[in-house]
Amino acid sequence: MDEDIVRWVLEFLLRQPIDDSVINALLSVLPIANNDSRLKKTLLLRRIDTEVSDASVSEKIMELLEIVEELDHRDGKSASELMKAAYCAVAVDCTVRFLEDSVETSGKYLEAVKRIWRKKLSKMEKLEKNGGGLVSENLLRWRDDIEAAITDSIVRDKILMSNTRNEALKAVRAYLKESWESMGPSFLEYVVQTMSKMENKELGTGGEAMGDQLGKGVEKGVSACHKFVVSHNTAVDEGGRGEY
């Protein structure tokens, strides 16, 4: 199958409410170009969306955001404030969930502090010197509080009163909304919209415009891809080989 067609169809499908197993199956059998940053970003955003779809927050989201930021940086784009806010909110929730009344003996909290706020943030600060990274003033403020909570019960109680899970979900969803909007429609959707506008201007509202015909063509293409996946199910491991 032509690489351009594969890219267009995948980009379109990744934005649709299609079961992840179908996407995984497609990725396991279709060739994907390694130099397509837009498709890679679409895949990553889809994965982030999947992570928060069941109202869960994990360090995996931080890793995905880091990869997206790296892709954007290579394309000459700086991380937005919403992206930095999402990264910070997830980092906070992934740490605070282990916060207990007596953190001095809480291994999980101290491990999270070392893993996220010392190791990861140290790397981010180095990236910031080169014009990249996801460091924000709010992230640095939270680092101070997270560290202080180890020995300061007042700071600890203040943090425990925060609904960090809800804030993280809101921040990530706000970032996703911004990202999808900034990327614009998929190529296939753009073509359909453009052709429909052109036909409407030339033909008015009467008859079936070329854009409508193309739209039906896209639907047929998607259906064909689904059949293609079904016919190749034997090539996909039950454990999810090719998981995006």
Short mmCIF file of C-alpha atoms in Angstrom, two decimals, residues 18-183:
data_model
loop_
_atom_site.label_atom_id
_atom_site.label_comp_id
_atom_site.label_asym_id
_atom_site.label_seq_id
_atom_site.Cartn_x
_atom_site.Cartn_y
_atom_site.Cartn_z
CA ILE A 18 -12.21 3.54 17.15
CA ASP A 19 -11.25 0.73 19.51
CA ASP A 20 -7.53 0.68 20.28
CA SER A 21 -7.30 -2.96 19.21
CA VAL A 22 -8.14 -1.92 15.65
CA ILE A 23 -5.45 0.78 15.73
CA ASN A 24 -2.92 -1.68 17.14
CA ALA A 25 -3.76 -4.18 14.41
CA LEU A 26 -3.32 -1.55 11.71
CA LEU A 27 0.04 -0.47 13.09
CA SER A 28 1.23 -4.07 13.16
CA VAL A 29 0.65 -4.65 9.44
CA LEU A 30 0.90 -1.27 7.72
CA PRO A 31 4.23 0.38 6.85
CA ILE A 32 4.87 3.65 8.69
CA ALA A 33 7.52 6.21 7.74
CA ASN A 34 9.92 7.05 10.57
CA ASN A 35 10.39 10.66 9.45
CA ASP A 36 6.75 11.74 9.74
CA SER A 37 6.67 13.90 12.89
CA ARG A 38 3.00 14.84 12.39
CA LEU A 39 1.85 11.22 12.35
CA LYS A 40 4.10 10.43 15.31
CA LYS A 41 2.57 13.31 17.27
CA THR A 42 -0.92 12.15 16.35
CA LEU A 43 -0.06 8.69 17.69
CA LEU A 44 1.31 10.15 20.92
CA LEU A 45 -1.71 12.40 21.46
CA ARG A 46 -3.98 9.42 20.90
CA ARG A 47 -2.04 7.47 23.52
CA ILE A 48 -2.32 10.33 26.01
CA ASP A 49 -6.04 10.55 25.32
CA THR A 50 -6.35 6.81 25.93
CA GLU A 51 -4.48 7.14 29.23
CA VAL A 52 -6.95 9.71 30.61
CA SER A 53 -10.08 8.25 29.01
CA ASP A 54 -10.82 6.22 32.15
CA ALA A 55 -9.94 9.13 34.47
CA SER A 56 -6.56 7.67 35.37
CA VAL A 57 -3.24 9.53 35.65
CA SER A 58 0.15 7.84 35.37
CA GLU A 59 3.80 8.63 34.85
CA LYS A 60 3.35 7.22 31.35
CA ILE A 61 1.64 10.49 30.46
CA MET A 62 4.74 12.38 31.54
CA GLU A 63 6.88 10.20 29.29
CA LEU A 64 4.53 10.75 26.35
CA LEU A 65 4.52 14.52 26.91
CA GLU A 66 8.32 14.48 26.97
CA ILE A 67 8.41 12.73 23.59
CA VAL A 68 5.88 15.16 22.11
CA GLU A 69 7.92 18.09 23.39
CA GLU A 70 11.04 16.62 21.78
CA LEU A 71 9.23 16.26 18.44
CA ASP A 72 7.92 19.82 18.65
CA HIS A 73 11.36 21.13 19.56
CA ARG A 74 12.87 19.45 16.50
CA ASP A 75 10.20 21.16 14.40
CA GLY A 76 11.12 24.52 15.93
CA LYS A 77 8.10 24.73 18.23
CA SER A 78 8.25 25.61 21.91
CA ALA A 79 6.12 23.91 24.53
CA SER A 80 2.90 25.82 25.23
CA GLU A 81 1.87 26.94 28.70
CA LEU A 82 -0.95 24.38 28.66
CA MET A 83 1.52 21.61 27.87
CA LYS A 84 3.79 22.67 30.73
CA ALA A 85 0.77 22.91 33.03
CA ALA A 86 -0.31 19.38 32.09
CA TYR A 87 3.18 18.03 32.74
CA CYS A 88 3.34 19.74 36.12
CA ALA A 89 -0.14 18.59 37.19
CA VAL A 90 0.60 14.97 36.28
CA ALA A 91 3.95 15.07 38.09
CA VAL A 92 2.23 16.39 41.21
CA ASP A 93 -0.53 13.78 41.23
CA CYS A 94 1.88 10.92 40.54
CA THR A 95 3.78 11.97 43.67
CA VAL A 96 1.06 13.11 46.05
CA ARG A 97 -0.82 9.82 45.75
CA PHE A 98 1.93 8.32 47.90
CA LEU A 99 1.86 11.09 50.48
CA GLU A 100 1.00 9.78 53.93
CA ASP A 101 0.91 11.16 57.46
CA SER A 102 4.40 9.86 58.18
CA VAL A 103 6.37 10.27 54.96
CA GLU A 104 9.71 9.71 56.66
CA THR A 105 8.97 5.99 56.50
CA SER A 106 6.94 6.08 53.29
CA GLY A 107 9.27 4.55 50.76
CA LYS A 108 6.94 5.09 47.79
CA TYR A 109 6.67 8.84 48.34
CA LEU A 110 10.41 9.30 48.70
CA GLU A 111 10.99 7.12 45.65
CA ALA A 112 8.57 9.27 43.64
CA VAL A 113 10.33 12.43 44.81
CA LYS A 114 13.68 11.09 43.69
CA ARG A 115 12.37 9.66 40.41
CA ILE A 116 10.22 12.60 39.32
CA TRP A 117 11.36 15.74 41.10
CA ARG A 118 15.08 15.12 41.28
CA LYS A 119 15.96 12.91 38.33
CA LYS A 120 13.37 13.96 35.73
CA LEU A 121 13.32 17.62 36.65
CA SER A 122 17.10 17.75 36.60
CA LYS A 123 17.04 16.54 32.99
CA MET A 124 14.31 19.05 32.13
CA GLU A 125 16.33 21.94 33.51
CA LYS A 126 19.24 20.91 31.29
CA LEU A 127 16.93 20.85 28.26
CA GLU A 128 15.63 24.30 29.21
CA LYS A 129 19.13 25.72 28.75
CA ASN A 130 18.92 24.62 25.10
CA GLY A 131 15.52 26.21 24.60
CA GLY A 132 13.47 23.07 25.23
CA GLY A 133 11.93 21.17 28.10
CA LEU A 134 8.74 21.46 30.11
CA VAL A 135 9.95 23.47 33.10
CA SER A 136 7.57 26.13 34.39
CA GLU A 137 7.51 28.43 37.40
CA ASN A 138 4.63 26.42 38.82
CA LEU A 139 6.62 23.20 38.46
CA LEU A 140 9.51 24.71 40.41
CA ARG A 141 7.15 25.96 43.12
CA TRP A 142 5.65 22.51 43.44
CA ARG A 143 9.11 21.00 43.68
CA ASP A 144 9.78 23.13 46.75
CA ASP A 145 6.50 22.04 48.36
CA ILE A 146 6.99 18.38 47.45
CA GLU A 147 10.44 18.40 49.03
CA ALA A 148 9.25 20.37 52.07
CA ALA A 149 6.39 17.92 52.67
CA ILE A 150 8.94 15.28 53.62
CA THR A 151 9.58 17.00 56.95
CA ASP A 152 7.01 19.82 57.21
CA SER A 153 3.59 18.60 58.38
CA ILE A 154 1.94 21.96 57.61
CA VAL A 155 3.00 21.82 53.97
CA ARG A 156 2.04 18.16 53.87
CA ASP A 157 -1.47 18.85 55.16
CA LYS A 158 -1.90 21.67 52.64
CA ILE A 159 -0.95 19.39 49.76
CA LEU A 160 -3.23 16.60 50.98
CA MET A 161 -6.19 19.00 50.79
CA SER A 162 -5.64 19.48 47.05
CA ASN A 163 -7.59 17.48 44.47
CA THR A 164 -4.50 16.73 42.42
CA ARG A 165 -6.13 13.97 40.37
CA ASN A 166 -8.91 16.22 39.12
CA GLU A 167 -6.47 19.05 38.37
CA ALA A 168 -4.23 16.68 36.41
CA LEU A 169 -7.11 15.36 34.31
CA LYS A 170 -8.35 18.88 33.57
CA ALA A 171 -4.87 20.05 32.61
CA VAL A 172 -4.16 17.11 30.30
CA ARG A 173 -7.53 17.40 28.57
CA ALA A 174 -7.02 21.13 28.07
CA TYR A 175 -3.64 20.43 26.49
CA LEU A 176 -5.11 17.75 24.22
CA LYS A 177 -7.84 20.13 23.06
CA GLU A 178 -5.25 22.79 22.27
CA SER A 179 -3.01 20.33 20.43
CA TRP A 180 -5.73 18.86 18.24
CA GLU A 181 -6.94 22.33 17.33
CA SER A 182 -3.44 23.61 16.54
CA MET A 183 -2.75 20.62 14.28
#
